[in-house]
Amino acid sequence: MWISRIALRNFKSYQNQVFEFPQPARGRNLVLVGGINGYGKTTLLEAVYVGLYGEEAVSHRALDRAGLHARGYGHFLETAFYKHALRNGDDRMEVSIEITRPEKGRLRITRKWFFNSSGKYDSQRLVIETQGAGSSTWTGRPEVMLPALLSSYAVPPWLAPFFFFDGEKIAVLADEDRTRWILSGLENLLGVVLVRELREKLAEYSTAKLRQAGGVDEERVSELGEQLTQKTARRDELAEALHELQTEFQRGGEQRERLTRQLRDLAQGSDARTVADVVEASARAEQDEDHYRTQLRKMMSTALPLQLVRRQLHDALTEALEQEDTLSSWEHFRDEQQPRWQKFHDTFFNSAWIAGVCHLPGARDSLERTLAEAWESLYSPRPSGCADFHWHRYLQTNERRKLADMRQRIRVSGSALRTLAIKLDEAIHERWRLQQERIRLEGADGTDRSAEAEQLSTMLTSIQLRLEELRGLIDVKDNELIALNADISQLSATYERERKKLVEGHPERIAAQRAERVVAMIDDLLPALFELKLRALSDATTRLFRRLHHKDQVARIEIQNDGKAVLFSHEGSEIHLPKSSGESQLFVLSLVGALAEVTGYNVPLIVDTPLARLSETHCKNLLDYWTEDGTRQVILLAQDKEIGAIEFARLGKHVAKSYLLQHAQMGHGVGRTEAVADRYFAGTA
């Protein structure tokens, strides 16, 4: 598939613009849209999102995860509406996107938004049309078909950020929360989100059936369900607050980088390289400090408290669980024999001779006791090491296994804690030392720019203080979220167990039992699906990263079950890439490519600012990778410093179409962008 046409009307700086892209063929799969900052490159990426997905681009946070920002759907539309449109007598903004699949035909999605005389968003209209392969007739489709058509012709909104994104900003987002970002990407691309939605709907269906049937345990299940709902709602609120803090932290980090670059530019002259080196070393020291602090906090908040429990108690728990397992096996054997007891008892007393003996006074009671004692001797005495009572009934078989695994994971040595604490102390000291050195070097050339440097330093210090404050708030929220997730996990296990007991206790609830079986199947399926794909994802990410990176320092990248990505050297030691560096961006781009490769999605790639932070070698490697598949459309929204005349000449044989964005001021601070076809920074395509 490929995006064949994008038409914009009154969308930000585009008053009336059409982009047309040919089918990738004969090795020409690259589309270059060139423009300097502020000329409308990011606007084109936003238009793709809002045109295809409308309000879902905001509600699914597709814009945020693509490195873009939106405070709300209505607010986004009002800021996007071309400021001179109303003055020109036009109250409509419009985006139309056509997607072509040779075997299916074409899909055209047109969204029209209408505004009142004050420029406030009023209403919208969605037009969906399809055109069969070989046909020239467009056929209107109802709005309810849009999700299915997007899945068939393109991708749903929750997958879009892994194909349409800002190359520079998405690396920062992933760097702040790489584990959760990777896990989210894998879950979305494997369809886990939809399967989980199905699971929840089945669970709700089963619960509804239970309520209809009634039962003595219904109140208990309902109470647990309400508690679970309340805690889940609180978790969502907490996650939303954490997301806002992380977004502010990301923006503060971007501002800090901008001010740092300005300070570095002021240090022109003999000490320029020294100042740049100090700034770069400070960034590395800060990353090390954050890493060691996070590792120490996680160790002290999860493994250490459990590790402090006396070993005798751990051993006692293990012994008690083993004895209870023996008791369960013995009880299971005894219960299996119970149906035979009744048959044996009835056969014995139905004997004519025994019936005659039973007429004697007290004979029946004596025979009953003797027969019962003889039967009990079949499974008595209890086996050795058998518990007298089940003290831990709340633990199911799989939970007992998880408990044993957890006891292995929480082992923490004193040397590991000391090593982390020492490394953290060293990183803090190193960052402080570099800060002092930078202060000493700023303005060392003696020029009259010292006042400007001092102002920038003050702003940088203020931002740094706010970032440290945000980091503390993020840690607090993150810890609260971890604790709440643990509560929800435990409560959910109890709720599911009680609900299943309720279902099993009433055979007439067949529908609920069937739904429970499907839920159980999904619970078994998802971990198996992850295990199946994680190794392939690790291999693909390693291969792509080693191909794109010019250094040979990373031997393997391993994606773990929790989504954490661990980079290993050839010696087997873990590697930490510098924060906000080109290596981090290469890692994210490698992961995006690996996710698409492993899950089999052949979707066009749209990347805004694709090469800004990369070295010349990295740029060449990445461009070679993007052009090797001549059938996959790659749209790059680039500045002249990323893909200039030399790169354009080298890529000429791969370029299917190019546009150069030109900008003109229309007055009152409003500009208009025009895209000139078959032009680029280097000249005519």
XYZ file of C-alpha atoms in Angstrom:
685
model
C 0.000 0.000 0.000
C 1.030 3.623 -0.353
C -0.369 7.088 0.366
C -1.197 8.442 -3.075
C -2.703 11.852 -2.297
C -3.021 14.377 0.552
C -5.141 17.510 0.081
C -5.178 20.302 2.678
C -7.468 23.299 2.933
C -7.047 26.000 5.582
C -4.951 23.598 7.664
C -2.432 25.648 9.666
C -0.180 27.397 7.133
C -1.575 25.466 4.123
C -4.382 27.465 2.511
C -4.918 25.157 -0.464
C -2.370 22.432 -1.139
C -2.316 19.011 -2.800
C 0.471 16.434 -2.437
C 0.487 13.541 -4.938
C 2.766 10.528 -4.583
C 3.362 7.795 -7.198
C 3.448 4.068 -6.505
C 6.857 2.883 -5.239
C 8.364 0.945 -8.157
C 11.700 0.143 -9.814
C 13.609 1.031 -6.679
C 12.017 4.492 -6.364
C 10.295 4.388 -2.981
C 11.511 7.616 -1.392
C 9.466 10.821 -1.086
C 11.344 13.929 0.081
C 9.505 16.949 1.465
C 12.056 19.653 2.235
C 11.548 22.718 4.355
C 13.331 24.712 7.013
C 11.923 24.884 10.544
C 8.479 26.481 10.762
C 7.599 25.948 7.093
C 5.052 23.126 7.586
C 6.816 19.751 7.711
C 5.379 18.732 11.079
C 2.010 20.158 9.961
C 1.907 17.556 7.169
C 2.493 14.765 9.715
C -0.274 16.157 11.951
C -2.611 16.330 8.945
C -2.096 12.608 8.294
C -3.066 11.819 11.891
C -6.106 14.062 12.185
C -7.211 13.232 8.626
C -7.122 9.462 9.096
C -8.158 9.177 12.732
C -9.926 12.385 13.733
C -10.676 12.517 17.456
C -9.087 9.095 18.006
C -5.679 10.620 17.243
C -6.058 12.493 20.543
C -8.045 9.986 22.626
C -5.608 7.156 21.801
C -2.665 9.532 22.389
C -1.400 8.682 18.921
C -0.166 12.261 18.499
C 1.651 12.212 21.850
C 3.328 8.881 21.174
C 4.393 10.074 17.726
C 6.278 12.951 19.360
C 3.542 15.531 18.708
C 1.352 17.283 21.279
C -2.393 17.971 21.580
C -4.223 19.286 24.655
C -7.578 18.208 23.260
C -9.356 17.607 19.966
C -11.262 20.916 19.858
C -8.222 22.900 20.986
C -6.060 21.246 18.326
C -8.571 22.040 15.572
C -8.929 25.676 16.625
C -5.166 26.203 16.631
C -4.869 24.409 13.281
C -7.558 26.511 11.518
C -5.845 28.912 9.076
C -5.999 32.340 10.720
C -6.960 34.266 7.563
C -9.693 31.820 6.483
C -12.562 33.688 8.149
C -11.246 36.968 6.748
C -11.423 35.324 3.307
C -15.048 34.282 3.939
C -14.261 30.590 4.523
C -15.424 28.821 7.704
C -14.184 25.340 6.758
C -10.955 23.390 7.298
C -10.470 20.182 5.340
C -8.043 17.244 5.044
C -8.428 14.539 2.418
C -6.172 11.465 2.241
C -6.138 8.725 -0.398
C -4.522 5.345 0.208
C -3.990 2.863 -2.626
C -3.647 -0.906 -2.513
C -3.193 -2.434 -5.985
C -5.165 -5.568 -5.129
C -8.044 -3.675 -3.430
C -8.289 -0.259 -5.030
C -8.320 3.050 -3.193
C -9.676 4.456 0.063
C -10.378 8.183 0.394
C -11.076 9.735 3.793
C -12.181 13.379 3.846
C -12.734 15.271 7.083
C -14.326 18.725 7.113
C -14.432 20.912 10.216
C -16.633 24.002 10.507
C -16.012 27.040 12.745
C -18.178 29.906 13.959
C -17.507 33.587 13.376
C -15.155 33.683 16.398
C -13.007 30.837 15.052
C -14.360 28.330 17.591
C -14.828 24.736 16.474
C -18.508 24.066 15.745
C -19.047 20.750 13.908
C -17.454 18.230 11.579
C -18.315 15.987 8.674
C -16.654 12.730 7.647
C -16.824 11.383 4.089
C -15.534 7.842 3.397
C -15.229 6.554 -0.179
C -13.711 3.500 -1.851
C -12.823 2.767 -5.447
C -12.398 -0.810 -6.653
C -9.270 -1.955 -8.484
C -9.585 -0.984 -12.152
C -12.671 1.132 -11.480
C -13.036 4.910 -11.830
C -16.156 5.224 -9.669
C -16.044 6.305 -6.037
C -18.561 4.633 -3.699
C -19.620 6.209 -0.413
C -19.278 4.119 2.748
C -20.985 4.536 6.162
C -18.906 5.886 9.048
C -19.249 2.636 11.021
C -17.043 0.941 8.407
C -14.068 3.247 9.046
C -12.256 1.076 11.659
C -12.442 -1.974 9.387
C -11.358 0.031 6.332
C -8.407 1.552 8.222
C -7.273 -1.895 9.321
C -7.615 -3.179 5.751
C -6.045 -0.246 3.874
C -3.773 1.344 6.506
C -3.349 0.935 10.295
C -5.575 1.708 13.314
C -4.678 4.734 15.483
C -2.931 2.801 18.246
C -0.432 1.380 15.701
C 0.186 4.579 13.740
C 2.923 6.040 16.032
C 5.211 3.158 15.071
C 5.050 4.173 11.391
C 4.281 7.932 11.386
C 6.418 9.887 13.875
C 8.840 12.705 14.629
C 12.226 10.978 14.487
C 13.869 13.297 16.996
C 11.108 13.602 19.602
C 10.002 9.973 19.641
C 13.556 9.043 20.622
C 13.267 11.353 23.638
C 9.902 9.845 24.597
C 11.288 6.327 24.391
C 14.416 7.355 26.293
C 12.318 8.600 29.235
C 10.367 5.357 29.518
C 11.941 2.795 27.216
C 10.536 -0.284 28.986
C 6.882 0.806 28.865
C 7.292 2.132 25.317
C 8.682 -1.166 23.981
C 6.029 -3.209 25.764
C 3.310 -0.932 24.398
C 4.704 -1.242 20.870
C 4.878 -5.023 21.015
C 1.386 -5.329 22.505
C -0.139 -2.996 19.921
C 1.551 -4.533 16.895
C 0.718 -8.083 18.015
C -2.925 -7.148 18.568
C -2.722 -7.791 22.324
C -4.762 -4.640 23.018
C -7.705 -6.029 21.071
C -7.394 -9.468 22.683
C -7.388 -7.859 26.124
C -10.488 -5.877 25.231
C -12.122 -9.156 24.184
C -11.089 -10.724 27.495
C -12.624 -7.874 29.498
C -15.862 -8.027 27.526
C -16.077 -11.801 28.082
C -15.456 -11.327 31.793
C -18.188 -8.659 31.920
C -20.513 -10.999 30.003
C -19.830 -13.827 32.461
C -20.414 -11.522 35.440
C -23.698 -10.314 33.942
C -24.848 -13.920 33.537
C -23.958 -14.613 37.147
C -25.988 -11.629 38.313
C -28.977 -12.828 36.291
C -28.775 -16.284 37.850
C -28.207 -14.972 41.388
C -26.546 -16.963 44.152
C -25.348 -16.786 47.718
C -21.842 -15.681 46.673
C -23.022 -12.951 44.341
C -22.629 -10.153 46.900
C -19.022 -11.147 47.585
C -18.173 -11.168 43.868
C -19.955 -7.845 43.292
C -18.105 -6.253 46.209
C -14.754 -7.447 44.860
C -15.701 -6.231 41.383
C -16.525 -2.764 42.732
C -13.230 -2.558 44.598
C -11.386 -3.616 41.457
C -13.219 -0.991 39.394
C -12.382 1.764 41.895
C -8.710 0.831 42.068
C -8.513 0.549 38.277
C -10.045 4.023 37.918
C -7.512 5.385 40.414
C -4.710 3.704 38.441
C -5.930 5.355 35.233
C -5.991 8.757 36.969
C -2.499 8.153 38.311
C -1.227 7.047 34.909
C -2.717 10.180 33.348
C -1.003 12.405 35.943
C 2.276 10.541 35.424
C 1.973 10.992 31.670
C 1.484 14.758 32.079
C 4.537 14.983 34.343
C 6.617 12.957 31.887
C 5.441 15.163 29.019
C 6.469 18.297 30.940
C 9.783 16.627 31.792
C 10.345 15.848 28.118
C 9.610 19.421 27.070
C 11.904 20.709 29.807
C 14.625 18.387 28.563
C 14.202 19.736 25.041
C 14.441 23.313 26.343
C 17.522 22.406 28.377
C 19.168 20.966 25.248
C 18.317 24.113 23.293
C 19.817 26.394 25.951
C 22.864 24.149 26.215
C 23.401 24.450 22.456
C 23.093 28.228 22.702
C 25.667 28.324 25.491
C 27.947 26.139 23.408
C 27.561 28.478 20.434
C 28.534 31.436 22.641
C 31.778 29.683 23.525
C 33.271 30.318 20.062
C 37.052 30.501 20.104
C 39.894 28.677 21.794
C 37.752 27.111 24.524
C 34.754 26.152 22.358
C 35.720 22.519 22.060
C 36.449 22.328 25.802
C 33.015 23.736 26.707
C 31.321 21.351 24.278
C 33.192 18.443 25.795
C 32.153 19.488 29.313
C 28.496 19.786 28.260
C 28.569 16.348 26.660
C 30.301 14.810 29.688
C 27.721 16.452 31.978
C 24.905 14.851 29.998
C 26.543 11.446 30.350
C 27.102 11.940 34.093
C 23.462 12.988 34.530
C 22.301 9.899 32.671
C 24.476 7.665 34.855
C 23.098 9.341 37.988
C 19.484 8.827 36.846
C 20.203 5.209 35.914
C 21.886 4.262 39.209
C 19.278 6.140 41.247
C 16.456 4.314 39.452
C 18.156 0.933 39.890
C 18.776 1.570 43.600
C 15.224 2.828 44.151
C 13.720 -0.212 42.447
C 15.937 -2.577 44.419
C 15.132 -0.903 47.729
C 11.380 -0.655 47.067
C 10.812 -4.189 45.757
C 13.462 -6.819 46.436
C 15.151 -5.458 49.571
C 12.107 -5.330 51.942
C 11.334 -8.977 51.217
C 15.003 -9.893 51.452
C 15.113 -8.479 54.999
C 12.624 -11.117 56.180
C 14.487 -13.744 58.218
C 15.599 -16.764 56.240
C 13.929 -19.013 58.821
C 10.561 -17.493 57.873
C 11.240 -17.996 54.151
C 12.177 -21.641 54.823
C 9.156 -22.089 57.078
C 6.858 -20.780 54.343
C 8.412 -23.107 51.787
C 8.070 -26.099 54.122
C 4.457 -25.185 54.959
C 3.519 -24.906 51.269
C 5.160 -28.268 50.509
C 3.277 -29.933 53.407
C 0.017 -28.386 52.196
C 0.708 -29.714 48.686
C 1.137 -33.190 50.248
C -2.129 -32.703 52.142
C -3.891 -31.676 48.909
C -2.634 -34.812 47.132
C -3.772 -37.010 50.027
C -7.196 -35.365 50.179
C -7.556 -35.695 46.413
C -6.816 -39.452 46.662
C -9.280 -39.814 49.528
C -12.018 -37.893 47.708
C -11.525 -40.029 44.615
C -12.291 -43.145 46.710
C -15.452 -41.690 48.262
C -17.915 -42.747 45.488
C -16.683 -46.357 45.854
C -17.362 -46.273 49.603
C -21.098 -45.874 49.142
C -21.224 -48.743 46.635
C -19.126 -50.954 48.931
C -21.296 -50.051 51.954
C -24.590 -50.747 50.165
C -23.377 -54.042 48.711
C -22.182 -55.229 52.152
C -25.436 -54.505 53.965
C -27.597 -55.831 51.093
C -26.137 -59.281 51.744
C -28.858 -61.594 53.047
C -26.592 -63.049 55.742
C -25.518 -59.579 56.986
C -29.153 -58.469 56.929
C -29.966 -61.388 59.234
C -27.134 -60.553 61.609
C -28.281 -56.922 61.783
C -31.488 -58.053 63.562
C -29.382 -58.759 66.650
C -29.352 -55.861 69.165
C -26.491 -53.391 68.483
C -25.143 -55.465 65.598
C -25.883 -52.842 62.897
C -23.994 -50.064 64.727
C -21.027 -52.331 65.428
C -20.826 -53.401 61.804
C -21.105 -49.779 60.627
C -18.179 -48.712 62.824
C -16.058 -51.728 61.900
C -16.713 -51.250 58.198
C -15.911 -47.502 58.383
C -12.668 -48.160 60.275
C -11.628 -50.772 57.697
C -12.349 -48.332 54.850
C -10.441 -45.503 56.548
C -7.401 -47.768 56.850
C -7.116 -47.762 53.027
C -5.719 -44.212 53.089
C -4.552 -43.875 56.678
C -2.341 -42.899 58.279
C -1.540 -39.714 56.394
C 1.791 -39.677 54.540
C 4.820 -38.192 56.286
C 5.359 -34.469 55.822
C 1.620 -33.866 55.461
C 0.070 -30.688 56.892
C -2.818 -30.884 59.351
C -4.660 -27.939 57.789
C -4.656 -25.692 54.686
C -3.445 -22.311 55.915
C -2.804 -20.844 52.449
C -6.001 -21.624 50.539
C -5.840 -18.203 48.870
C -2.874 -19.372 46.777
C -3.735 -21.320 43.643
C -1.278 -23.700 41.953
C 0.026 -21.102 39.487
C 0.298 -18.506 42.276
C 2.371 -20.909 44.383
C 4.711 -21.344 41.424
C 4.937 -17.563 40.972
C 5.743 -17.190 44.690
C 8.641 -19.638 44.356
C 9.937 -17.784 41.295
C 9.627 -14.448 43.120
C 11.704 -15.718 46.067
C 14.514 -16.460 43.640
C 14.287 -13.001 42.027
C 14.392 -11.044 45.286
C 17.784 -12.296 46.346
C 19.939 -9.234 46.878
C 23.550 -9.271 48.034
C 25.093 -6.596 50.217
C 27.852 -6.094 47.669
C 25.303 -5.309 44.936
C 23.733 -2.606 47.100
C 27.111 -1.154 48.024
C 28.237 -1.144 44.387
C 25.122 0.717 43.258
C 25.410 3.239 46.103
C 29.074 3.882 45.287
C 28.340 4.317 41.587
C 25.496 6.721 42.373
C 27.751 8.762 44.674
C 30.467 8.873 42.019
C 27.997 9.980 39.333
C 26.629 12.771 41.579
C 30.134 13.991 42.358
C 31.167 13.844 38.709
C 28.118 15.852 37.608
C 28.801 18.495 40.277
C 32.460 18.721 39.251
C 31.554 19.150 35.587
C 28.984 21.815 36.448
C 31.665 23.775 38.284
C 34.038 23.373 35.377
C 31.406 24.579 32.911
C 30.693 27.633 35.074
C 34.431 28.407 35.095
C 34.737 28.027 31.315
C 31.653 30.023 30.308
C 32.717 33.402 28.996
C 36.408 32.471 29.166
C 37.126 34.138 25.824
C 36.553 37.587 27.394
C 34.015 38.807 24.813
C 31.082 41.100 25.605
C 28.668 38.133 25.450
C 29.153 37.339 29.130
C 25.835 38.950 30.092
C 23.986 36.814 27.552
C 25.850 33.734 28.764
C 24.938 34.572 32.352
C 21.283 34.944 31.411
C 21.307 31.614 29.595
C 23.059 29.989 32.548
C 20.390 31.356 34.916
C 17.616 30.015 32.698
C 19.431 26.688 32.403
C 19.792 26.460 36.183
C 16.094 27.249 36.646
C 15.098 24.579 34.151
C 17.448 22.083 35.770
C 15.863 22.728 39.180
C 12.403 22.231 37.714
C 13.543 19.016 36.013
C 14.895 17.716 39.310
C 11.580 18.607 40.969
C 9.692 16.844 38.183
C 11.945 13.809 38.489
C 11.061 13.615 42.197
C 7.328 13.906 41.451
C 7.616 11.291 38.704
C 9.377 8.918 41.104
C 6.634 9.416 43.720
C 3.856 8.827 41.187
C 5.724 5.896 39.683
C 6.152 4.259 43.109
C 2.472 4.814 43.880
C 1.552 3.325 40.512
C 3.758 0.279 41.148
C 2.123 -0.281 44.536
C -1.365 0.224 43.098
C -0.662 -2.203 40.265
C 0.422 -4.781 42.836
C -2.836 -4.244 44.776
C -4.862 -4.511 41.581
C -3.029 -7.684 40.587
C -3.765 -9.309 43.955
C -7.368 -8.078 44.039
C -7.896 -9.169 40.445
C -6.614 -12.666 41.256
C -8.998 -12.881 44.226
C -11.893 -11.543 42.142
C -11.243 -13.989 39.304
C -10.905 -16.889 41.737
C -14.163 -16.074 43.545
C -15.958 -15.522 40.249
C -14.783 -18.880 38.929
C -15.866 -20.582 42.152
C -19.295 -18.992 41.724
C -19.523 -20.265 38.166
C -18.329 -23.764 39.053
C -20.717 -23.930 42.005
C -23.793 -23.527 39.780
C -23.744 -25.902 36.787
C -26.821 -24.243 35.334
C -24.736 -21.188 34.373
C -23.458 -22.749 31.174
C -23.018 -19.482 29.317
C -20.849 -18.044 32.086
C -18.743 -21.214 32.189
C -18.096 -21.024 28.449
C -17.046 -17.397 28.708
C -14.719 -18.301 31.600
C -13.056 -20.998 29.492
C -12.333 -18.483 26.738
C -10.970 -15.999 29.320
C -8.678 -18.721 30.702
C -7.524 -19.575 27.185
C -6.648 -15.906 26.550
C -4.743 -15.746 29.850
C -2.654 -18.708 28.689
C -2.319 -17.449 25.112
C -0.886 -13.970 25.722
C 2.286 -15.022 27.610
C 2.906 -17.743 25.040
C 2.506 -15.214 22.220
C 5.059 -12.910 23.850
C 7.541 -15.738 24.354
C 7.152 -16.664 20.700
C 7.908 -13.152 19.408
C 10.457 -11.806 21.915
C 13.406 -13.788 20.563
C 12.599 -12.796 16.971
C 12.232 -9.149 18.045
C 15.570 -9.231 19.894
C 17.334 -10.750 16.880
C 15.823 -8.263 14.426
C 16.579 -5.237 16.659
C 20.179 -6.405 17.130
C 20.686 -6.917 13.402
C 19.226 -3.535 12.429
C 21.053 -1.598 15.172
C 24.413 -3.177 14.303
C 23.808 -2.367 10.666
C 22.933 1.280 11.326
C 25.553 1.963 13.994
C 29.092 2.695 12.835
C 30.636 1.338 16.043
C 30.826 -2.335 16.930
C 30.283 -1.873 20.667
C 26.820 -3.555 20.857
C 26.933 -7.317 20.354
C 23.331 -8.095 21.245
C 20.096 -6.391 22.240
C 17.797 -8.483 24.376
C 14.106 -7.600 24.815
C 12.892 -9.108 28.080
C 9.394 -10.196 29.148
C 8.644 -6.901 30.887
C 9.604 -4.923 27.760
C 13.017 -3.859 29.077
C 15.691 -3.590 26.398
C 19.170 -4.583 27.556
C 22.218 -3.879 25.383
C 25.248 -6.164 25.787
C 28.852 -5.726 24.712
C 30.958 -8.482 23.150
C 32.306 -9.213 26.644
C 28.756 -9.752 27.946
C 28.517 -6.597 30.052
C 25.492 -4.279 29.912
C 25.824 -1.035 27.916
C 23.972 2.218 28.658
C 23.678 4.545 25.680
C 23.984 8.293 26.364
C 20.635 10.022 26.964
C 19.256 12.155 24.098
C 22.069 11.036 21.812
C 22.164 9.852 18.224
C 22.712 6.306 19.488
C 19.420 6.458 21.372
C 17.622 7.640 18.244
C 19.213 4.838 16.206
C 18.060 2.357 18.830
C 14.453 3.580 18.598
C 14.491 3.515 14.784
C 15.974 0.002 14.874
C 13.241 -1.110 17.262
C 10.504 0.419 15.082
C 11.887 -1.404 12.052
C 12.180 -4.653 13.999
C 8.608 -4.418 15.318
C 7.277 -3.910 11.790
C 9.434 -6.745 10.456
C 8.523 -9.288 13.147
C 4.789 -8.547 13.017
C 4.662 -8.438 9.202
C 3.226 -4.922 8.741
C 4.176 -3.387 5.393
C 2.942 0.152 6.024
C 4.382 3.404 4.594
C 6.877 5.161 6.825
C 6.498 8.911 7.488
C 9.340 10.444 9.513
C 9.605 14.103 10.470
C 13.132 15.377 11.267
C 14.621 11.939 10.534
C 18.360 12.691 10.738
C 18.822 15.834 12.868
C 20.867 14.271 15.675
C 22.782 11.696 13.644
C 26.347 11.719 12.364
C 27.153 11.594 8.661
C 27.885 7.851 8.817
C 24.683 7.111 10.698
C 22.667 9.181 8.207
C 24.098 7.251 5.274
C 23.430 3.889 6.932
C 19.847 4.835 7.782
C 19.062 6.168 4.311
C 20.513 3.024 2.733
C 18.268 0.935 4.987
C 15.147 2.930 4.118
C 15.782 2.633 0.378
C 16.674 -1.058 0.201
C 13.012 -2.149 -0.028
C 11.951 -0.489 -3.266
C 8.280 -1.387 -2.768
C 7.774 0.311 0.617
C 6.928 4.013 0.560
C 9.138 6.156 2.825
C 8.179 9.835 3.222
C 10.892 11.962 4.840
C 10.086 15.483 6.060
C 13.597 16.927 6.208
C 15.563 20.125 6.784
C 18.375 21.169 4.479
C 20.915 20.276 7.179
C 19.613 16.698 7.223
C 19.279 15.934 3.507
C 21.026 18.578 1.441
C 22.408 18.795 -2.083
C 25.006 16.037 -1.674
C 22.577 13.561 -0.087
C 19.872 14.460 -2.611
C 22.228 13.713 -5.509
C 23.226 10.385 -3.977
C 19.578 9.406 -3.371
C 18.365 10.515 -6.806
C 17.793 7.021 -8.178
C 15.535 6.210 -5.205
C 13.435 9.404 -5.184
C 9.921 8.905 -6.536
C 8.725 12.426 -5.749
C 9.972 15.575 -4.041
C 8.438 18.797 -2.760
C 10.067 22.001 -1.550
C 8.121 24.002 1.031
C 8.139 27.769 0.483
C 6.732 30.217 3.007
C 5.364 33.743 2.687
C 4.173 36.165 5.381
C 0.554 37.282 4.878
C 0.500 39.905 7.627
C -0.522 40.001 11.303
C 1.960 37.211 12.094
C 0.237 34.735 9.741
C 2.177 32.860 7.077
C 1.207 30.697 4.115
C 3.057 27.599 2.899
C 3.182 26.431 -0.696
C 4.666 23.073 -1.691
C 6.410 23.176 -5.082
C 6.413 19.758 -6.774
C 9.599 18.204 -8.207
C 11.787 20.718 -6.398
C 14.185 20.343 -3.505
C 16.925 22.295 -1.763
C 19.364 21.159 -4.427
C 17.162 22.315 -7.310
C 14.890 20.453 -9.720
C 14.236 16.783 -8.986
